[in-house]
mmCIF file of C-alpha atoms in Angstrom:
data_model
loop_
_atom_site.group_PDB
_atom_site.id
_atom_site.type_symbol
_atom_site.label_atom_id
_atom_site.label_comp_id
_atom_site.label_asym_id
_atom_site.label_seq_id
_atom_site.Cartn_x
_atom_site.Cartn_y
_atom_site.Cartn_z
ATOM 1 C CA MET A 1 17.680 6.983 -23.625
ATOM 2 C CA ASP A 2 21.192 7.337 -25.070
ATOM 3 C CA ARG A 3 24.315 7.375 -22.930
ATOM 4 C CA THR A 4 24.531 11.157 -22.967
ATOM 5 C CA GLY A 5 20.933 11.450 -21.806
ATOM 6 C CA VAL A 6 21.515 8.913 -19.049
ATOM 7 C CA LYS A 7 24.596 10.758 -17.814
ATOM 8 C CA ARG A 8 22.722 14.060 -17.745
ATOM 9 C CA ALA A 9 19.788 12.490 -15.875
ATOM 10 C CA LEU A 10 22.143 10.924 -13.338
ATOM 11 C CA ALA A 11 24.024 14.186 -12.839
ATOM 12 C CA LEU A 12 20.779 16.101 -12.309
ATOM 13 C CA LEU A 13 19.466 13.476 -9.890
ATOM 14 C CA LEU A 14 22.647 13.584 -7.834
ATOM 15 C CA VAL A 15 22.769 17.393 -7.757
ATOM 16 C CA ILE A 16 19.143 17.687 -6.618
ATOM 17 C CA TRP A 17 19.578 14.879 -4.076
ATOM 18 C CA GLY A 18 22.738 16.422 -2.648
ATOM 19 C CA ALA A 19 21.303 19.945 -2.421
ATOM 20 C CA SER A 20 17.993 18.872 -0.893
ATOM 21 C CA ARG A 21 19.634 16.557 1.661
ATOM 22 C CA LEU A 22 22.088 19.253 2.661
ATOM 23 C CA VAL A 23 19.115 21.487 3.427
ATOM 24 C CA LEU A 24 17.474 18.706 5.477
ATOM 25 C CA LEU A 25 20.671 18.261 7.502
ATOM 26 C CA LEU A 26 20.929 22.001 8.103
ATOM 27 C CA PHE A 27 17.371 21.993 9.435
ATOM 28 C CA VAL A 28 17.781 19.032 11.812
ATOM 29 C CA LEU A 29 21.147 20.389 13.013
ATOM 30 C CA LYS A 30 19.320 23.690 13.645
ATOM 31 C CA VAL A 31 21.534 25.795 11.448
ATOM 32 C CA PHE A 32 18.215 26.845 9.912
ATOM 33 C CA VAL A 33 14.926 26.821 11.824
ATOM 34 C CA PHE A 34 11.991 25.088 10.164
ATOM 35 C CA PRO A 35 8.584 26.657 10.913
ATOM 36 C CA GLY A 36 6.357 24.949 13.442
ATOM 37 C CA ALA A 37 7.129 22.428 16.159
ATOM 38 C CA ASP A 38 10.702 21.269 16.795
ATOM 39 C CA VAL A 39 10.748 17.775 15.222
ATOM 40 C CA THR A 40 14.208 16.925 16.545
ATOM 41 C CA THR A 41 13.090 16.495 20.167
ATOM 42 C CA ASP A 42 12.024 12.930 19.413
ATOM 43 C CA VAL A 43 15.699 12.159 18.826
ATOM 44 C CA SER A 44 17.330 14.320 21.479
ATOM 45 C CA VAL A 45 14.819 13.494 24.228
ATOM 46 C CA ILE A 46 12.814 10.334 23.506
ATOM 47 C CA TYR A 47 15.266 8.267 21.436
ATOM 48 C CA GLN A 48 18.244 9.284 23.541
ATOM 49 C CA GLY A 49 16.324 8.405 26.696
ATOM 50 C CA TRP A 50 15.520 4.964 25.289
ATOM 51 C CA TYR A 51 19.172 4.586 24.279
ATOM 52 C CA GLU A 52 20.273 5.006 27.882
ATOM 53 C CA VAL A 53 17.872 2.247 28.967
ATOM 54 C CA LEU A 54 18.486 -0.137 26.055
ATOM 55 C CA ARG A 55 22.253 -0.080 26.327
ATOM 56 C CA HIS A 56 21.910 -1.589 29.804
ATOM 57 C CA GLY A 57 20.180 -4.664 28.373
ATOM 58 C CA THR A 58 16.483 -4.007 28.951
ATOM 59 C CA PHE A 59 13.566 -2.383 27.139
ATOM 60 C CA PRO A 60 11.901 0.793 28.498
ATOM 61 C CA LEU A 61 9.130 -1.195 30.205
ATOM 62 C CA ASP A 62 7.726 1.761 32.143
ATOM 63 C CA ASP A 63 7.395 3.991 29.090
ATOM 64 C CA VAL A 64 4.094 3.582 27.202
ATOM 65 C CA THR A 65 5.542 5.479 24.246
ATOM 66 C CA TRP A 66 7.721 2.440 23.489
ATOM 67 C CA GLN A 67 5.396 0.815 20.948
ATOM 68 C CA TYR A 68 7.816 -0.941 18.637
ATOM 69 C CA PRO A 69 8.927 -4.532 17.952
ATOM 70 C CA PRO A 70 12.128 -5.661 19.677
ATOM 71 C CA ALA A 71 14.560 -5.091 16.794
ATOM 72 C CA ALA A 72 13.681 -1.384 16.886
ATOM 73 C CA ALA A 73 16.256 -1.348 19.662
ATOM 74 C CA LEU A 74 18.938 -1.706 16.985
ATOM 75 C CA ALA A 75 17.836 1.522 15.300
ATOM 76 C CA ILE A 76 17.793 3.374 18.620
ATOM 77 C CA LEU A 77 21.205 1.987 19.590
ATOM 78 C CA SER A 78 22.784 2.551 16.163
ATOM 79 C CA PRO A 79 24.145 6.069 16.909
ATOM 80 C CA GLY A 80 26.528 4.319 19.281
ATOM 81 C CA LEU A 81 28.393 3.246 16.146
ATOM 82 C CA LEU A 82 29.574 6.852 15.843
ATOM 83 C CA PRO A 83 30.954 7.551 19.346
ATOM 84 C CA PHE A 84 32.813 10.646 18.147
ATOM 85 C CA LEU A 85 29.463 12.403 17.606
ATOM 86 C CA ASP A 86 26.769 13.336 20.100
ATOM 87 C CA TYR A 87 23.647 11.149 19.955
ATOM 88 C CA PRO A 88 21.350 13.418 17.872
ATOM 89 C CA THR A 89 24.042 14.265 15.309
ATOM 90 C CA ALA A 90 25.006 10.598 14.943
ATOM 91 C CA PHE A 91 21.357 9.687 14.403
ATOM 92 C CA PHE A 92 20.915 12.333 11.694
ATOM 93 C CA VAL A 93 24.080 11.141 9.927
ATOM 94 C CA LEU A 94 22.802 7.547 9.932
ATOM 95 C CA ALA A 95 19.438 8.696 8.556
ATOM 96 C CA PHE A 96 21.312 10.521 5.797
ATOM 97 C CA LEU A 97 23.272 7.336 4.992
ATOM 98 C CA ALA A 98 20.060 5.298 4.868
ATOM 99 C CA ASP A 99 18.655 7.876 2.433
ATOM 100 C CA LEU A 100 21.795 7.533 0.303
ATOM 101 C CA ALA A 101 21.539 3.729 0.376
ATOM 102 C CA VAL A 102 17.987 3.881 -1.020
ATOM 103 C CA LEU A 103 19.122 6.231 -3.787
ATOM 104 C CA VAL A 104 21.966 3.885 -4.769
ATOM 105 C CA LEU A 105 19.586 0.902 -4.895
ATOM 106 C CA LEU A 106 17.086 2.788 -7.044
ATOM 107 C CA LEU A 107 19.775 4.063 -9.415
ATOM 108 C CA TYR A 108 21.283 0.599 -9.789
ATOM 109 C CA THR A 109 17.860 -0.859 -10.539
ATOM 110 C CA GLY A 110 16.756 1.985 -12.798
ATOM 111 C CA LEU A 111 19.748 1.559 -15.112
ATOM 112 C CA ARG A 112 19.048 -2.124 -15.802
ATOM 113 C CA PRO A 113 17.208 -3.288 -18.966
ATOM 114 C CA GLY A 114 13.452 -2.919 -18.697
ATOM 115 C CA ARG A 115 13.766 -0.488 -15.808
ATOM 116 C CA THR A 116 13.560 3.268 -15.525
ATOM 117 C CA LEU A 117 14.959 6.115 -13.409
ATOM 118 C CA ARG A 118 11.444 7.329 -12.566
ATOM 119 C CA GLY A 119 11.686 5.542 -9.236
ATOM 120 C CA ALA A 120 14.838 7.422 -8.318
ATOM 121 C CA TRP A 121 13.108 10.688 -9.201
ATOM 122 C CA VAL A 122 10.201 9.863 -6.883
ATOM 123 C CA TRP A 123 12.652 9.294 -4.032
ATOM 124 C CA VAL A 124 14.820 12.331 -4.754
ATOM 125 C CA LEU A 125 11.819 14.685 -4.959
ATOM 126 C CA GLY A 126 9.442 13.027 -2.507
ATOM 127 C CA VAL A 127 11.615 12.738 0.596
ATOM 128 C CA PRO A 128 12.522 16.439 1.031
ATOM 129 C CA LEU A 129 8.841 17.354 0.667
ATOM 130 C CA LEU A 130 8.336 15.750 4.085
ATOM 131 C CA GLY A 131 10.678 18.292 5.661
ATOM 132 C CA PRO A 132 13.130 17.637 8.501
ATOM 133 C CA THR A 133 10.803 15.096 10.147
ATOM 134 C CA VAL A 134 12.096 12.468 7.732
ATOM 135 C CA TYR A 135 15.611 12.655 9.252
ATOM 136 C CA ALA A 136 14.315 12.896 12.816
ATOM 137 C CA ARG A 137 12.575 9.488 12.904
ATOM 138 C CA TYR A 138 13.930 5.986 12.383
ATOM 139 C CA ASP A 139 11.315 5.188 9.710
ATOM 140 C CA LEU A 140 13.764 6.094 6.942
ATOM 141 C CA MET A 141 16.053 3.274 8.097
ATOM 142 C CA VAL A 142 13.171 0.782 7.996
ATOM 143 C CA THR A 143 12.181 2.032 4.544
ATOM 144 C CA ALA A 144 15.719 1.342 3.306
ATOM 145 C CA VAL A 145 15.344 -2.291 4.426
ATOM 146 C CA ALA A 146 11.934 -2.535 2.726
ATOM 147 C CA VAL A 147 13.210 -1.070 -0.562
ATOM 148 C CA ALA A 148 16.135 -3.531 -0.558
ATOM 149 C CA ALA A 149 13.725 -6.411 0.106
ATOM 150 C CA LEU A 150 11.405 -5.536 -2.785
ATOM 151 C CA LEU A 151 14.231 -4.997 -5.244
ATOM 152 C CA ALA A 152 15.711 -8.378 -4.280
ATOM 153 C CA GLY A 153 12.363 -10.152 -4.443
ATOM 154 C CA ALA A 154 12.188 -11.134 -8.102
ATOM 155 C CA ARG A 155 15.549 -12.929 -8.305
ATOM 156 C CA HIS A 156 16.421 -13.640 -4.677
ATOM 157 C CA PRO A 157 13.287 -14.639 -2.724
ATOM 158 C CA ARG A 158 15.245 -15.939 0.265
ATOM 159 C CA ILE A 159 17.094 -12.645 0.632
ATOM 160 C CA MET A 160 13.816 -10.790 0.296
ATOM 161 C CA GLY A 161 12.244 -12.976 2.971
ATOM 162 C CA ALA A 162 15.141 -12.450 5.361
ATOM 163 C CA LEU A 163 14.966 -8.665 4.910
ATOM 164 C CA VAL A 164 11.177 -8.664 5.328
ATOM 165 C CA GLY A 165 11.421 -10.766 8.496
ATOM 166 C CA PHE A 166 14.058 -8.470 9.934
ATOM 167 C CA GLY A 167 12.119 -5.342 8.906
ATOM 168 C CA ALA A 168 8.948 -6.672 10.541
ATOM 169 C CA MET A 169 10.866 -7.048 13.791
ATOM 170 C CA VAL A 170 11.913 -3.403 13.511
ATOM 171 C CA LYS A 171 8.519 -1.843 12.679
ATOM 172 C CA VAL A 172 5.895 -4.491 11.723
ATOM 173 C CA TRP A 173 4.662 -2.950 8.444
ATOM 174 C CA PRO A 174 7.360 -4.526 6.189
ATOM 175 C CA ALA A 175 5.533 -7.844 6.716
ATOM 176 C CA LEU A 176 2.988 -6.507 4.198
ATOM 177 C CA LEU A 177 5.623 -6.756 1.453
ATOM 178 C CA LEU A 178 4.892 -10.490 1.277
ATOM 179 C CA VAL A 179 1.335 -9.921 0.002
ATOM 180 C CA GLY A 180 2.420 -10.368 -3.614
ATOM 181 C CA ALA A 181 5.163 -12.963 -3.036
ATOM 182 C CA VAL A 182 4.415 -16.179 -4.939
ATOM 183 C CA ARG A 183 7.494 -18.169 -3.989
ATOM 184 C CA ARG A 184 7.250 -20.145 -0.776
ATOM 185 C CA ARG A 185 10.936 -19.562 -0.127
ATOM 186 C CA ALA A 186 10.275 -15.886 0.590
ATOM 187 C CA TRP A 187 7.596 -16.681 3.172
ATOM 188 C CA VAL A 188 9.670 -19.378 4.873
ATOM 189 C CA SER A 189 12.753 -17.164 4.997
ATOM 190 C CA ALA A 190 10.726 -14.287 6.478
ATOM 191 C CA ALA A 191 9.174 -16.520 9.150
ATOM 192 C CA VAL A 192 12.508 -18.054 10.102
ATOM 193 C CA THR A 193 14.257 -14.670 10.296
ATOM 194 C CA ALA A 194 11.469 -13.005 12.284
ATOM 195 C CA GLY A 195 11.291 -15.974 14.651
ATOM 196 C CA ALA A 196 15.036 -16.024 15.168
ATOM 197 C CA VAL A 197 15.318 -12.267 15.755
ATOM 198 C CA GLY A 198 12.273 -12.153 18.017
ATOM 199 C CA GLY A 199 13.403 -15.211 19.964
ATOM 200 C CA LEU A 200 16.885 -13.804 20.444
ATOM 201 C CA PHE A 201 15.555 -10.551 21.875
ATOM 202 C CA ALA A 202 13.000 -12.355 24.052
ATOM 203 C CA VAL A 203 15.765 -14.395 25.647
ATOM 204 C CA ALA A 204 18.350 -11.632 25.885
ATOM 205 C CA MET A 205 16.229 -8.644 26.962
ATOM 206 C CA PRO A 206 13.140 -8.615 29.197
ATOM 207 C CA GLY A 207 9.928 -7.059 27.833
ATOM 208 C CA ALA A 208 10.663 -7.625 24.144
ATOM 209 C CA PHE A 209 6.961 -7.830 23.260
ATOM 210 C CA SER A 210 5.465 -5.384 25.744
ATOM 211 C CA PHE A 211 4.781 -3.071 22.789
ATOM 212 C CA LEU A 212 1.729 -5.182 21.869
ATOM 213 C CA THR A 213 -0.140 -4.024 24.978
ATOM 214 C CA PHE A 214 0.752 -0.373 24.449
ATOM 215 C CA GLN A 215 -0.406 -0.473 20.812
ATOM 216 C CA ARG A 216 -3.714 -2.071 21.806
ATOM 217 C CA ASP A 217 -4.560 0.795 24.156
ATOM 218 C CA ARG A 218 -4.037 3.631 21.678
ATOM 219 C CA GLY A 219 -6.848 5.994 20.715
ATOM 220 C CA THR A 220 -7.546 8.064 17.595
ATOM 221 C CA GLU A 221 -4.591 10.263 16.642
ATOM 222 C CA VAL A 222 -5.460 13.771 15.433
ATOM 223 C CA GLU A 223 -4.000 13.278 11.928
ATOM 224 C CA SER A 224 -5.790 10.028 11.114
ATOM 225 C CA LEU A 225 -8.711 9.613 8.753
ATOM 226 C CA GLY A 226 -11.101 8.864 11.614
ATOM 227 C CA ALA A 227 -9.975 11.988 13.470
ATOM 228 C CA LEU A 228 -11.689 14.120 10.853
ATOM 229 C CA VAL A 229 -15.002 13.153 12.492
ATOM 230 C CA PHE A 230 -13.958 14.860 15.725
ATOM 231 C CA HIS A 231 -12.221 17.807 14.077
ATOM 232 C CA ILE A 232 -15.517 18.695 12.433
ATOM 233 C CA ALA A 233 -17.631 17.667 15.440
ATOM 234 C CA ARG A 234 -15.749 20.149 17.648
ATOM 235 C CA HIS A 235 -17.371 22.928 15.628
ATOM 236 C CA TYR A 236 -20.811 21.529 16.442
ATOM 237 C CA GLY A 237 -20.622 20.990 20.184
ATOM 238 C CA TRP A 238 -18.511 17.855 20.702
ATOM 239 C CA HIS A 239 -16.854 18.225 24.112
ATOM 240 C CA GLY A 240 -13.994 15.772 24.021
ATOM 241 C CA GLN A 241 -10.327 16.565 24.586
ATOM 242 C CA VAL A 242 -7.105 16.659 22.587
ATOM 243 C CA LEU A 243 -4.300 15.334 24.775
ATOM 244 C CA LEU A 244 -0.858 13.763 24.583
ATOM 245 C CA ASN A 245 -1.669 10.070 24.989
ATOM 246 C CA TYR A 246 0.637 7.080 24.355
ATOM 247 C CA GLY A 247 3.206 9.313 22.733
ATOM 248 C CA SER A 248 0.953 11.123 20.251
ATOM 249 C CA ILE A 249 -1.728 13.815 20.248
ATOM 250 C CA GLU A 250 -5.060 11.968 20.356
ATOM 251 C CA PHE A 251 -8.752 12.629 20.739
ATOM 252 C CA LEU A 252 -10.265 11.453 24.024
ATOM 253 C CA GLY A 253 -13.927 11.592 24.914
ATOM 254 C CA PRO A 254 -17.400 10.551 23.709
ATOM 255 C CA HIS A 255 -17.545 8.177 20.715
ATOM 256 C CA VAL A 256 -13.760 7.994 20.296
ATOM 257 C CA LYS A 257 -13.775 4.278 21.031
ATOM 258 C CA ALA A 258 -16.471 3.734 18.393
ATOM 259 C CA VAL A 259 -14.406 5.531 15.738
ATOM 260 C CA SER A 260 -11.290 3.573 16.732
ATOM 261 C CA THR A 261 -13.277 0.346 16.415
ATOM 262 C CA ALA A 262 -14.526 1.439 12.990
ATOM 263 C CA ALA A 263 -10.926 2.027 11.911
ATOM 264 C CA LEU A 264 -10.045 -1.484 13.045
ATOM 265 C CA LEU A 265 -12.974 -2.896 11.060
ATOM 266 C CA LEU A 266 -11.782 -1.020 7.966
ATOM 267 C CA THR A 267 -8.358 -2.596 8.453
ATOM 268 C CA VAL A 268 -10.009 -6.024 8.584
ATOM 269 C CA LEU A 269 -11.900 -5.207 5.370
ATOM 270 C CA ALA A 270 -8.629 -4.134 3.737
ATOM 271 C CA PHE A 271 -7.093 -7.464 4.726
ATOM 272 C CA GLY A 272 -10.137 -9.236 3.264
ATOM 273 C CA TRP A 273 -9.776 -7.368 -0.023
ATOM 274 C CA LEU A 274 -6.100 -8.289 -0.233
ATOM 275 C CA LEU A 275 -6.934 -11.936 0.447
ATOM 276 C CA LEU A 276 -9.619 -11.871 -2.253
ATOM 277 C CA TRP A 277 -7.171 -10.256 -4.681
ATOM 278 C CA ARG A 278 -4.540 -12.872 -3.948
ATOM 279 C CA LEU A 279 -7.001 -15.718 -4.532
ATOM 280 C CA SER A 280 -8.258 -14.120 -7.762
ATOM 281 C CA ALA A 281 -4.964 -12.999 -9.296
ATOM 282 C CA VAL A 282 -3.643 -15.177 -12.098
ATOM 283 C CA ARG A 283 -0.961 -13.003 -13.705
ATOM 284 C CA PHE A 284 2.117 -12.104 -11.689
ATOM 285 C CA ARG A 285 4.556 -9.931 -13.602
ATOM 286 C CA ASN A 286 7.923 -8.599 -12.488
ATOM 287 C CA HIS A 287 6.285 -5.448 -11.095
ATOM 288 C CA THR A 288 3.383 -7.173 -9.313
ATOM 289 C CA LEU A 289 5.336 -7.787 -6.107
ATOM 290 C CA ALA A 290 6.073 -4.077 -5.675
ATOM 291 C CA ASP A 291 2.584 -3.002 -6.786
ATOM 292 C CA ALA A 292 0.949 -5.331 -4.262
ATOM 293 C CA ALA A 293 3.226 -4.163 -1.437
ATOM 294 C CA PHE A 294 2.526 -0.498 -2.210
ATOM 295 C CA THR A 295 -1.225 -1.117 -2.309
ATOM 296 C CA ALA A 296 -1.214 -3.109 0.930
ATOM 297 C CA VAL A 297 0.758 -0.488 2.864
ATOM 298 C CA LEU A 298 -1.498 2.268 1.491
ATOM 299 C CA MET A 299 -4.564 0.379 2.706
ATOM 300 C CA PHE A 300 -3.230 -0.238 6.176
ATOM 301 C CA THR A 301 -1.934 3.335 6.489
ATOM 302 C CA VAL A 302 -5.239 4.917 5.513
ATOM 303 C CA THR A 303 -7.294 2.687 7.825
ATOM 304 C CA SER A 304 -4.930 3.061 10.792
ATOM 305 C CA ARG A 305 -5.877 4.924 13.965
ATOM 306 C CA VAL A 306 -2.596 6.806 13.538
ATOM 307 C CA ILE A 307 -1.201 8.475 10.402
ATOM 308 C CA SER A 308 1.973 10.071 11.654
ATOM 309 C CA PRO A 309 3.928 12.255 9.187
ATOM 310 C CA GLN A 310 6.853 9.822 9.102
ATOM 311 C CA TYR A 311 4.576 7.102 7.737
ATOM 312 C CA MET A 312 4.688 8.944 4.433
ATOM 313 C CA VAL A 313 8.324 7.961 3.867
ATOM 314 C CA TRP A 314 7.194 4.302 3.720
ATOM 315 C CA LEU A 315 4.822 5.170 0.890
ATOM 316 C CA VAL A 316 7.357 7.314 -0.968
ATOM 317 C CA GLY A 317 9.895 4.463 -0.822
ATOM 318 C CA LEU A 318 7.440 1.831 -2.077
ATOM 319 C CA ALA A 319 6.122 4.169 -4.778
ATOM 320 C CA ALA A 320 9.707 4.681 -5.932
ATOM 321 C CA VAL A 321 10.221 0.929 -6.260
ATOM 322 C CA CYS A 322 6.992 0.592 -8.272
ATOM 323 C CA LEU A 323 8.087 3.268 -10.717
ATOM 324 C CA CYS A 324 11.404 1.531 -11.355
ATOM 325 C CA PHE A 325 9.475 -0.852 -13.658
ATOM 326 C CA ARG A 326 8.583 0.419 -17.100
ATOM 327 C CA ALA A 327 5.470 -1.782 -17.209
ATOM 328 C CA GLY A 328 4.299 -0.780 -13.706
ATOM 329 C CA ARG A 329 0.772 0.539 -13.181
ATOM 330 C CA MET A 330 1.317 2.765 -10.132
ATOM 331 C CA THR A 331 2.181 6.128 -11.695
ATOM 332 C CA VAL A 332 -1.029 7.893 -10.652
ATOM 333 C CA PRO A 333 -1.070 6.695 -7.012
ATOM 334 C CA ALA A 334 2.669 7.452 -6.756
ATOM 335 C CA VAL A 335 2.071 11.051 -7.864
ATOM 336 C CA LEU A 336 -0.804 11.332 -5.371
ATOM 337 C CA VAL A 337 1.490 10.136 -2.575
ATOM 338 C CA VAL A 338 4.133 12.721 -3.499
ATOM 339 C CA LEU A 339 1.469 15.454 -3.442
ATOM 340 C CA ALA A 340 0.222 14.158 -0.080
ATOM 341 C CA SER A 341 3.796 14.387 1.220
ATOM 342 C CA PHE A 342 3.884 18.105 0.439
ATOM 343 C CA VAL A 343 0.546 18.665 2.175
ATOM 344 C CA THR A 344 1.833 16.636 5.127
ATOM 345 C CA VAL A 345 4.710 19.025 5.804
ATOM 346 C CA LEU A 346 2.222 21.908 5.697
ATOM 347 C CA GLU A 347 0.170 20.297 8.471
ATOM 348 C CA PHE A 348 3.168 18.962 10.420
ATOM 349 C CA PRO A 349 5.202 20.613 11.628
ATOM 350 C CA ALA A 350 4.336 23.911 9.937
ATOM 351 C CA GLY A 351 0.614 23.975 10.705
ATOM 352 C CA PHE A 352 0.280 21.508 13.559
ATOM 353 C CA ALA A 353 -1.080 24.133 15.958
ATOM 354 C CA HIS A 354 -3.988 24.618 13.547
ATOM 355 C CA VAL A 355 -4.569 20.861 13.396
ATOM 356 C CA VAL A 356 -4.630 20.532 17.188
ATOM 357 C CA ALA A 357 -7.014 23.508 17.417
ATOM 358 C CA SER A 358 -9.270 21.973 14.730
ATOM 359 C CA ASP A 359 -9.591 25.349 13.020
ATOM 360 C CA TRP A 360 -10.686 25.389 9.420
ATOM 361 C CA TYR A 361 -7.165 25.795 8.064
ATOM 362 C CA GLY A 362 -5.995 22.691 9.941
ATOM 363 C CA VAL A 363 -9.101 20.712 8.988
ATOM 364 C CA THR A 364 -8.696 21.692 5.322
ATOM 365 C CA LEU A 365 -5.081 20.493 5.301
ATOM 366 C CA LEU A 366 -6.097 17.162 6.832
ATOM 367 C CA LEU A 367 -9.008 16.742 4.430
ATOM 368 C CA LEU A 368 -6.679 17.382 1.502
ATOM 369 C CA ARG A 369 -3.841 15.132 2.733
ATOM 370 C CA ASN A 370 -6.076 12.249 3.768
ATOM 371 C CA GLY A 371 -8.209 12.680 0.658
ATOM 372 C CA LEU A 372 -5.105 12.308 -1.516
ATOM 373 C CA LEU A 373 -4.148 9.152 0.391
ATOM 374 C CA VAL A 374 -7.625 7.674 -0.036
ATOM 375 C CA ALA A 375 -7.518 8.480 -3.755
ATOM 376 C CA ALA A 376 -4.062 6.887 -4.012
ATOM 377 C CA THR A 377 -5.349 3.767 -2.236
ATOM 378 C CA VAL A 378 -8.392 3.379 -4.482
ATOM 379 C CA THR A 379 -6.451 3.943 -7.714
ATOM 380 C CA ALA A 380 -3.654 1.592 -6.608
ATOM 381 C CA ALA A 381 -6.128 -1.166 -5.709
ATOM 382 C CA ARG A 382 -7.913 -0.770 -9.025
ATOM 383 C CA ALA A 383 -4.657 -0.848 -11.005
ATOM 384 C CA LEU A 384 -3.404 -3.899 -9.095
ATOM 385 C CA TRP A 385 -6.629 -5.814 -9.683
ATOM 386 C CA ARG A 386 -6.804 -4.982 -13.382
ATOM 387 C CA SER A 387 -3.141 -5.832 -14.024
ATOM 388 C CA THR A 388 -3.448 -9.287 -12.466
ATOM 389 C CA ALA A 389 -6.982 -10.317 -13.411
ATOM 390 C CA ALA A 390 -7.582 -13.174 -15.818
ATOM 391 C CA ASP A 391 -7.853 -12.400 -19.497
ATOM 392 C CA ASP A 392 -11.129 -13.128 -21.231
ATOM 393 C CA PRO A 393 -10.835 -16.881 -21.917
ATOM 394 C CA VAL A 394 -12.995 -16.670 -25.057
ATOM 395 C CA ALA A 395 -11.677 -14.524 -27.869
ATOM 396 C CA PRO A 396 -14.366 -12.598 -29.792
ATOM 397 C CA PHE A 397 -13.073 -14.033 -33.074
ATOM 398 C CA PRO A 398 -11.092 -17.286 -33.496
ATOM 399 C CA PRO A 399 -7.495 -16.849 -34.671
ATOM 400 C CA GLN A 400 -6.940 -17.096 -38.423
ATOM 401 C CA ALA A 401 -4.984 -20.373 -38.177
ATOM 402 C CA ALA A 402 -7.777 -21.964 -36.163
ATOM 403 C CA ARG A 403 -10.417 -20.891 -38.703
ATOM 404 C CA ALA A 404 -8.348 -22.308 -41.586
ATOM 405 C CA LYS A 405 -7.993 -25.635 -39.761
ATOM 406 C CA GLU A 406 -11.735 -25.771 -39.096
ATOM 407 C CA ASN A 407 -12.490 -25.103 -42.794
ATOM 408 C CA SER A 408 -10.110 -27.826 -43.976
ATOM 409 C CA VAL A 409 -11.668 -30.370 -41.595
ATOM 410 C CA SER A 410 -15.197 -29.518 -42.670
ATOM 411 C CA SER A 411 -14.323 -29.837 -46.348
#
């Protein structure tokens, strides 16, 4: 692309980003009302309540909805950096800045040789498709850390490791970014950083790791893949309940534990596949690190007992990194994730009442969204395996120079 084309692409990207993010801010600030449930209550009620506890030097030990690693406290406390704003507004502004930081990283990377602006386009278009929920959860901040880690990975493994270790102490899943890391320095740096951050919180604030117990006791959330069993079963006489449990709407009743166990087994199988891939892979290109991270997070998202709408921003961010590389293989799964993001906003918040009621409209939305995620996972895994598998060691015909040498020796 010539300079004029690049300038036009950049201008268009910035205009669309600015317009779409302005709309998101207007929704979370309630200048406009988005259809469905009010997604901002998590910030104004739950996060702000945790803030009042955390700023006194302890974790919310009596609140089972606190299900996050200790460094998540930093995200919840961060609006205190803007004391001239009320808590919700400060949080939304920080989410906006995290969004901007990801855009800057993707633009900087996309303009380098061998890179492309496709990744920036995925981010600019994918995030607003999730609706105002994306600015009303702290997942966007974690995604910014993960994007920075992956983009640093190829040339700065220690920096990548430090960011991964820190991100894992904020919301666990960034640890999966190490799946494709081949340099030991990245792993060591991640372990040291996570240990240091976790140790510091354990000493300074009681209950730093209480979240492990709360996560263990969760059930099957109504938007997960396994929940489809009960959504359909309700039409054929299943008599369980849909209740607020551990901070999310979950199914409770007969066979729920069995489905939750099956989801855990699928997660174990996903881990086994990733281990087999890592042992079998022989070709690691500059895009393999991002491709492997995207595939791993897809697998663990799809097999989770919970697929909350905000999880989609993780996948959009990782898909954007993958598409920064011209030689990357993740175009199809990235497009599927963007489509799934649009369906996600239709089911939450716009159509969440239909999902909770398990009517056919809600079930259809979930089937479509989760089906797109499963398709993205399968295609990503296939592309990752094929791009890193060994070449055929025996060529069908010997090279011309080799044949000439053989003929001269025989004569």
